[in-house]
Coordinates of N, CA, C and O in Angstrom, one line a residue:
M144 N 10.8 15.8 11.2 CA 10.2 14.5 10.9 C 8.7 14.7 11.1 O 8.2 15.3 12.1
P145 N 7.9 14.3 10.1 CA 6.4 14.5 10.2 C 5.8 13.6 11.3 O 6.3 12.5 11.5
N146 N 4.8 14.0 11.9 CA 4.1 13.2 12.9 C 2.9 12.6 12.2 O 2.5 13.0 11.1
P147 N 2.1 11.7 12.8 CA 1.0 11.1 12.1 C -0.1 12.1 11.6 O -0.7 11.9 10.6
G148 N -0.3 13.1 12.4 CA -1.2 14.2 12.0 C -0.8 14.9 10.8 O -1.7 15.2 9.9
D149 N 0.5 15.1 10.6 CA 1.0 15.8 9.4 C 0.8 14.9 8.2 O 0.4 15.4 7.1
L150 N 0.9 13.6 8.3 CA 0.8 12.7 7.2 C -0.6 12.7 6.7 O -0.9 12.6 5.5
A151 N -1.6 12.8 7.6 CA -3.0 12.7 7.2 C -3.4 14.0 6.4 O -4.3 14.0 5.6
R152 N -2.7 15.1 6.7 CA -3.1 16.4 6.1 C -2.2 16.7 4.9 O -2.4 17.7 4.2
R153 N -1.2 15.9 4.6 CA -0.3 16.3 3.5 C -0.9 16.2 2.2 O -1.9 15.5 2.0
A154 N -0.4 17.0 1.3 CA -1.0 17.0 -0.1 C -0.6 15.8 -0.8 O 0.5 15.3 -0.7
R155 N -1.6 15.2 -1.5 CA -1.4 14.0 -2.3 C -0.5 14.4 -3.5 O -0.8 15.4 -4.2
T156 N 0.4 13.6 -3.8 CA 1.3 13.8 -5.0 C 1.0 12.7 -6.0 O 0.6 11.6 -5.7
T157 N 1.2 13.0 -7.3 CA 1.0 12.1 -8.3 C 2.2 11.2 -8.3 O 3.3 11.7 -8.4
L158 N 2.0 9.9 -8.2 CA 3.1 9.0 -8.2 C 3.4 8.4 -9.6 O 2.5 8.2 -10.4
T159 N 4.7 8.3 -9.9 CA 5.0 7.7 -11.2 C 5.9 6.5 -10.9 O 6.7 6.5 -10.0
A160 N 5.8 5.5 -11.7 CA 6.7 4.3 -11.6 C 8.0 4.5 -12.3 O 8.9 3.7 -12.2
R161 N 8.2 5.6 -13.0 CA 9.4 5.9 -13.8 C 10.2 7.0 -13.1 O 9.7 8.2 -13.1
P162 N 11.3 6.7 -12.6 CA 12.1 7.8 -11.9 C 12.7 8.8 -12.9 O 12.8 8.5 -14.1
V163 N 13.0 9.9 -12.4 CA 13.6 11.0 -13.2 C 15.1 11.1 -12.8 O 15.4 11.1 -11.6
Q164 N 16.0 11.2 -13.8 CA 17.4 11.3 -13.5 C 17.7 12.8 -13.2 O 16.9 13.7 -13.2
Q165 N 18.9 13.0 -12.7 CA 19.3 14.4 -12.3 C 19.2 15.4 -13.3 O 18.9 16.6 -13.1
D166 N 19.4 15.0 -14.6 CA 19.3 16.0 -15.7 C 17.9 16.3 -16.1 O 17.6 17.0 -17.1
G167 N 16.9 15.6 -15.5 CA 15.5 15.8 -15.8 C 14.9 14.9 -16.8 O 13.7 14.9 -17.1
T168 N 15.7 14.0 -17.4 CA 15.2 13.1 -18.4 C 14.7 11.8 -17.6 O 15.1 11.5 -16.5
P169 N 13.7 11.2 -18.2 CA 13.2 10.0 -17.6 C 14.3 8.9 -17.4 O 15.1 8.7 -18.3
G170 N 14.2 8.2 -16.3 CA 15.2 7.2 -16.0 C 14.8 5.9 -16.7 O 13.8 5.8 -17.4
P171 N 15.4 4.8 -16.3 CA 15.0 3.5 -16.9 C 13.6 3.1 -16.5 O 13.2 3.4 -15.3
R172 N 12.9 2.5 -17.4 CA 11.5 2.1 -17.1 C 11.4 0.9 -16.2 O 12.1 0.0 -16.4
R173 N 10.6 1.1 -15.2 CA 10.3 0.0 -14.3 C 9.0 -0.6 -14.6 O 8.0 0.0 -14.3
T174 N 8.9 -1.7 -15.3 CA 7.6 -2.2 -15.7 C 7.0 -3.0 -14.6 O 7.6 -3.7 -13.9
P175 N 5.6 -3.0 -14.6 CA 4.9 -3.8 -13.7 C 5.1 -5.3 -14.0 O 5.4 -5.6 -15.2
L176 N 4.8 -6.1 -13.1 CA 4.8 -7.6 -13.4 C 3.7 -7.9 -14.3 O 2.7 -7.2 -14.3
A177 N 3.8 -9.0 -15.0 CA 2.7 -9.4 -15.9 C 1.4 -9.7 -15.1 O 1.4 -10.1 -13.9
A178 N 0.3 -9.4 -15.8 CA -1.0 -9.6 -15.1 C -1.3 -11.0 -14.7 O -2.1 -11.2 -13.9
N179 N -0.6 -12.0 -15.3 CA -0.9 -13.4 -14.9 C -0.1 -13.8 -13.6 O -0.3 -14.9 -13.1
Q180 N 0.7 -12.9 -13.0 CA 1.3 -13.1 -11.7 C 0.3 -13.1 -10.6 O -0.7 -12.4 -10.7
P181 N 0.5 -13.8 -9.5 CA -0.4 -13.8 -8.4 C -0.5 -12.3 -7.9 O 0.5 -11.6 -7.9
F182 N -1.7 -11.9 -7.5 CA -1.9 -10.5 -7.1 C -1.0 -10.0 -6.0 O -0.5 -8.9 -6.1
R183 N -0.8 -10.8 -5.0 CA 0.0 -10.3 -3.9 C 1.4 -10.0 -4.3 O 2.0 -9.1 -3.9
R184 N 1.9 -10.8 -5.2 CA 3.3 -10.6 -5.7 C 3.3 -9.3 -6.5 O 4.3 -8.5 -6.3
R185 N 2.3 -9.0 -7.3 CA 2.3 -7.7 -8.1 C 2.1 -6.6 -7.1 O 2.7 -5.5 -7.3
Y186 N 1.3 -6.7 -6.0 CA 1.1 -5.7 -5.1 C 2.4 -5.3 -4.3 O 2.7 -4.1 -4.2
E187 N 3.1 -6.3 -3.9 CA 4.4 -6.1 -3.2 C 5.4 -5.4 -4.1 O 6.1 -4.5 -3.7
H188 N 5.4 -5.8 -5.3 CA 6.3 -5.2 -6.3 C 5.9 -3.7 -6.5 O 6.8 -2.8 -6.5
A189 N 4.6 -3.4 -6.6 CA 4.2 -2.0 -6.8 C 4.5 -1.2 -5.5 O 5.0 0.0 -5.7
V190 N 4.4 -1.8 -4.3 CA 4.7 -1.0 -3.1 C 6.2 -0.7 -3.1 O 6.6 0.4 -2.7
R191 N 7.0 -1.6 -3.5 CA 8.5 -1.4 -3.6 C 8.9 -0.3 -4.6 O 9.8 0.4 -4.4
L192 N 8.1 -0.2 -5.7 CA 8.4 0.8 -6.7 C 7.9 2.2 -6.3 O 8.3 3.2 -6.9
S193 N 6.9 2.2 -5.4 CA 6.2 3.5 -5.1 C 7.1 4.4 -4.3 O 8.2 4.1 -3.9
R194 N 6.6 5.6 -4.2 CA 7.3 6.7 -3.4 C 6.6 6.9 -2.1 O 6.5 8.0 -1.6
L195 N 6.0 5.8 -1.6 CA 5.4 5.9 -0.3 C 6.4 6.2 0.8 O 7.6 5.8 0.7
E196 N 5.9 6.9 1.8 CA 6.7 7.2 3.0 C 7.1 5.8 3.6 O 6.3 4.9 3.6
P197 N 8.3 5.7 4.1 CA 8.8 4.3 4.6 C 7.9 3.6 5.5 O 7.7 2.4 5.4
R198 N 7.3 4.4 6.5 CA 6.4 3.7 7.5 C 5.1 3.2 6.8 O 4.6 2.2 7.2
A199 N 4.6 4.0 5.9 CA 3.4 3.6 5.1 C 3.7 2.3 4.3 O 2.9 1.4 4.2
R200 N 4.9 2.3 3.7 CA 5.3 1.1 3.0 C 5.4 -0.1 3.9 O 5.0 -1.2 3.5
L201 N 5.9 0.1 5.1 CA 6.0 -1.0 6.1 C 4.6 -1.5 6.4 O 4.4 -2.7 6.4
V202 N 3.7 -0.6 6.6 CA 2.3 -1.0 7.0 C 1.7 -1.8 5.8 O 1.1 -2.8 5.9
A203 N 1.9 -1.3 4.6 CA 1.3 -1.9 3.4 C 1.9 -3.3 3.2 O 1.1 -4.3 2.9
L204 N 3.2 -3.5 3.4 CA 3.8 -4.8 3.2 C 3.4 -5.8 4.4 O 3.2 -7.0 4.1
T205 N 3.2 -5.2 5.5 CA 2.8 -6.1 6.7 C 1.3 -6.5 6.5 O 1.0 -7.7 6.7
V206 N 0.4 -5.6 6.0 CA -0.9 -6.0 5.7 C -1.0 -7.1 4.6 O -1.7 -8.0 4.6
A207 N -0.1 -6.9 3.6 CA -0.1 -7.8 2.4 C 0.3 -9.2 2.9 O -0.1 -10.2 2.3
A208 N 1.1 -9.3 3.9 CA 1.5 -10.6 4.4 C 0.3 -11.5 4.9 O 0.4 -12.7 4.9
H209 N -0.8 -10.8 5.2 CA -2.0 -11.5 5.7 C -3.0 -11.8 4.5 O -4.0 -12.4 4.7
A210 N -2.7 -11.3 3.3 CA -3.6 -11.4 2.2 C -3.5 -12.7 1.5 O -2.4 -13.3 1.5
D211 N -4.6 -13.1 0.8 CA -4.5 -14.3 0.0 C -3.5 -14.1 -1.2 O -3.5 -13.0 -1.8
Y212 N -2.7 -15.0 -1.5 CA -1.6 -14.8 -2.5 C -2.2 -14.6 -3.9 O -1.7 -13.8 -4.6
Q213 N -3.3 -15.3 -4.2 CA -3.8 -15.2 -5.6 C -4.7 -13.9 -5.8 O -4.6 -13.3 -6.8
T214 N -5.5 -13.6 -4.8 CA -6.6 -12.6 -4.9 C -6.2 -11.3 -4.2 O -6.8 -10.2 -4.6
G215 N -5.4 -11.3 -3.2 CA -5.1 -10.1 -2.4 C -6.2 -9.7 -1.4 O -6.1 -8.7 -0.8
A216 N -7.2 -10.6 -1.2 CA -8.3 -10.3 -0.2 C -7.9 -10.8 1.1 O -7.3 -11.9 1.2
I217 N -8.3 -10.1 2.1 CA -8.1 -10.6 3.5 C -9.5 -10.7 4.1 O -10.2 -9.7 4.4
P218 N -10.0 -11.9 4.3 CA -11.4 -12.1 4.8 C -11.5 -11.6 6.2 O -10.5 -11.5 6.9
A219 N -12.6 -11.2 6.6 CA -12.8 -10.6 8.0 C -12.4 -11.6 9.0 O -11.9 -11.3 10.1
S220 N -12.6 -12.9 8.7 CA -12.3 -14.0 9.7 C -10.8 -14.0 9.9 O -10.3 -14.5 11.0
A221 N -10.0 -13.6 9.0 CA -8.5 -13.7 9.1 C -7.9 -12.3 9.2 O -6.6 -12.2 9.1
S222 N -8.7 -11.3 9.4 CA -8.1 -9.9 9.4 C -7.3 -9.7 10.7 O -7.6 -10.3 11.8
V223 N -6.4 -8.8 10.7 CA -5.5 -8.5 11.8 C -6.0 -7.2 12.3 O -6.3 -6.3 11.6
G224 N -6.1 -7.0 13.7 CA -6.5 -5.8 14.3 C -5.4 -4.7 14.2 O -4.2 -5.0 13.9
V225 N -5.8 -3.5 14.5 CA -4.8 -2.4 14.4 C -3.7 -2.6 15.5 O -2.5 -2.3 15.3
D226 N -4.1 -3.1 16.7 CA -3.1 -3.3 17.7 C -2.1 -4.3 17.3 O -0.9 -4.1 17.5
A227 N -2.5 -5.4 16.8 CA -1.6 -6.4 16.4 C -0.7 -5.9 15.2 O 0.5 -6.2 15.1
L228 N -1.3 -5.2 14.3 CA -0.6 -4.6 13.2 C 0.4 -3.6 13.6 O 1.6 -3.6 13.1
S229 N 0.1 -2.8 14.6 CA 1.0 -1.8 15.1 C 2.2 -2.4 15.8 O 3.3 -2.0 15.7
R230 N 1.9 -3.5 16.6 CA 3.0 -4.2 17.2 C 3.9 -4.9 16.2 O 5.2 -4.8 16.3
A231 N 3.4 -5.4 15.1 CA 4.2 -6.1 14.1 C 5.0 -5.0 13.3 O 6.1 -5.3 12.9
C232 N 4.5 -3.8 13.2 CA 5.3 -2.8 12.5 C 6.2 -2.0 13.4 O 7.1 -1.2 13.0
G233 N 6.0 -2.1 14.7 CA 6.7 -1.3 15.7 C 6.3 0.2 15.7 O 7.1 1.1 16.0
L234 N 5.1 0.4 15.4 CA 4.5 1.8 15.4 C 3.4 1.9 16.5 O 2.9 0.9 17.0
T235 N 3.0 3.1 16.8 CA 1.9 3.3 17.7 C 0.6 3.0 16.9 O 0.6 3.0 15.7
A236 N -0.4 2.7 17.7 CA -1.7 2.4 17.1 C -2.2 3.6 16.3 O -2.8 3.4 15.2
M237 N -2.1 4.8 16.8 CA -2.5 6.0 16.0 C -1.8 6.1 14.7 O -2.4 6.4 13.7
A238 N -0.5 5.9 14.7 CA 0.3 6.1 13.5 C -0.1 5.0 12.5 O -0.2 5.3 11.3
T239 N -0.4 3.8 13.0 CA -0.8 2.7 12.1 C -2.1 3.1 11.5 O -2.3 2.9 10.3
R240 N -3.1 3.6 12.3 CA -4.4 4.0 11.7 C -4.2 5.1 10.6 O -4.9 5.1 9.6
V241 N -3.3 6.1 10.9 CA -3.1 7.2 9.9 C -2.6 6.6 8.6 O -3.0 6.9 7.5
H242 N -1.6 5.7 8.7 CA -1.0 5.1 7.5 C -2.1 4.2 6.8 O -2.1 4.2 5.5
L243 N -2.9 3.5 7.5 CA -3.9 2.7 6.9 C -4.9 3.6 6.1 O -5.3 3.3 5.0
H244 N -5.3 4.7 6.8 CA -6.2 5.7 6.1 C -5.6 6.2 4.9 O -6.2 6.4 3.8
A245 N -4.3 6.6 4.9 CA -3.6 7.2 3.8 C -3.5 6.2 2.7 O -3.7 6.5 1.5
L246 N -3.2 4.9 3.0 CA -3.1 3.9 2.0 C -4.5 3.6 1.3 O -4.5 3.4 0.1
C247 N -5.5 3.7 2.1 CA -6.9 3.5 1.5 C -7.2 4.7 0.5 O -7.7 4.6 -0.6
A248 N -6.8 5.9 1.0 CA -7.1 7.1 0.2 C -6.2 7.2 -1.1 O -6.7 7.7 -2.1
D249 N -5.1 6.6 -1.0 CA -4.2 6.6 -2.2 C -4.4 5.4 -3.2 O -3.8 5.3 -4.2
G250 N -5.4 4.5 -2.8 CA -5.7 3.4 -3.7 C -4.9 2.2 -3.5 O -4.9 1.3 -4.4
W251 N -4.3 2.0 -2.4 CA -3.5 0.8 -2.1 C -4.3 -0.3 -1.5 O -3.9 -1.5 -1.5
M252 N -5.4 0.0 -0.9 CA -6.3 -1.0 -0.3 C -7.7 -0.4 -0.1 O -7.9 0.8 -0.2
Q253 N -8.6 -1.4 0.0 CA -10.0 -1.0 0.2 C -10.6 -1.7 1.4 O -10.4 -2.9 1.6
R254 N -11.2 -0.9 2.3 CA -11.8 -1.4 3.5 C -13.3 -1.5 3.4 O -13.9 -0.5 3.0
T255 N -13.9 -2.6 3.8 CA -15.3 -2.7 3.8 C -15.7 -3.2 5.2 O -15.3 -4.2 5.7
E256 N -16.6 -2.4 5.8 CA -17.1 -2.7 7.2 C -18.2 -3.7 7.0 O -19.0 -3.6 6.2
I257 N -18.1 -4.7 7.9 CA -19.1 -5.8 7.9 C -19.9 -5.7 9.2 O -19.4 -5.5 10.3
G258 N -21.2 -5.8 9.0 CA -22.1 -5.6 10.2 C -22.2 -4.2 10.6 O -22.3 -3.3 9.8
R259 N -22.0 -4.0 11.9 CA -22.1 -2.6 12.5 C -20.7 -2.0 12.7 O -20.5 -1.2 13.6
G260 N -19.8 -2.3 11.8 CA -18.5 -1.7 11.9 C -17.6 -2.4 12.9 O -16.5 -2.0 13.2
T261 N -18.0 -3.6 13.4 CA -17.1 -4.3 14.3 C -16.0 -5.1 13.6 O -15.0 -5.4 14.2
R262 N -16.3 -5.5 12.4 CA -15.3 -6.3 11.6 C -15.1 -5.6 10.3 O -16.0 -5.0 9.7
V263 N -13.9 -5.7 9.8 CA -13.5 -5.0 8.5 C -12.8 -6.0 7.6 O -12.0 -6.8 8.1
Q264 N -13.3 -6.0 6.4 CA -12.6 -6.8 5.3 C -11.7 -5.9 4.5 O -12.2 -4.8 4.1
I265 N -10.4 -6.2 4.3 CA -9.5 -5.4 3.6 C -9.2 -6.2 2.3 O -8.9 -7.4 2.3
T266 N -9.2 -5.5 1.2 CA -8.8 -6.0 -0.1 C -7.7 -5.1 -0.6 O -7.8 -3.9 -0.7
L267 N -6.6 -5.7 -1.0 CA -5.5 -5.0 -1.6 C -5.9 -4.6 -3.0 O -6.5 -5.3 -3.7
T268 N -5.5 -3.3 -3.4 CA -5.8 -2.8 -4.7 C -4.5 -2.2 -5.2 O -3.7 -1.7 -4.4
L269 N -4.4 -2.1 -6.5 CA -3.2 -1.4 -7.1 C -3.7 0.0 -7.6 O -4.7 0.1 -8.2
P270 N -2.9 1.0 -7.3 CA -3.2 2.3 -7.8 C -3.2 2.4 -9.3 O -2.5 1.6 -10.0
A271 N -3.8 3.4 -9.9 CA -3.9 3.5 -11.3 C -2.5 3.7 -12.0 O -2.3 3.2 -13.1
W272 N -1.6 4.4 -11.3 CA -0.3 4.6 -12.0 C 0.4 3.3 -12.2 O 1.1 3.2 -13.2
Y273 N 0.2 2.3 -11.4 CA 0.9 1.0 -11.6 C 0.2 0.3 -12.7 O 0.9 -0.4 -13.5
Q274 N -1.1 0.3 -12.8 CA -1.8 -0.4 -13.8 C -1.6 0.2 -15.2 O -1.7 -0.5 -16.2
D275 N -1.4 1.5 -15.2 CA -1.3 2.2 -16.5 C 0.1 2.2 -17.1 O 0.3 2.6 -18.2
T276 N 1.1 1.7 -16.3 CA 2.5 1.7 -16.8 C 2.6 0.7 -17.9 O 2.3 -0.5 -17.6
P277 N 3.2 1.0 -19.0 CA 3.3 0.1 -20.1 C 4.4 -0.9 -19.8 O 5.3 -0.7 -19.1

């Protein structure tokens, strides 16, 4: 079982929303939700379709629960700290930080520091593979 340090160093893989069957042919197409759907609903749908590691998926969905339903933004005034997030996920604070960093690197969210780094605004984003799926 990988530890948080292994997850930070693992090679990034190209994710596809279309699974491959055992014989190597593409499986049934999983299409994204329509663009007119609220952003948080599309985000949660994309996380469920992804091949994220289960704990990273848990962190992503827990962060999404704090986001605005229409825009996917979490204002700094309503942001949740790493300690509260780690308690909600049942993970250590270090593991939560590693998964947050990996989610940002993979395009699932964007963090913007406000002021001198004491507050952070998180905005949920969709990776390119989900947006490009017909």
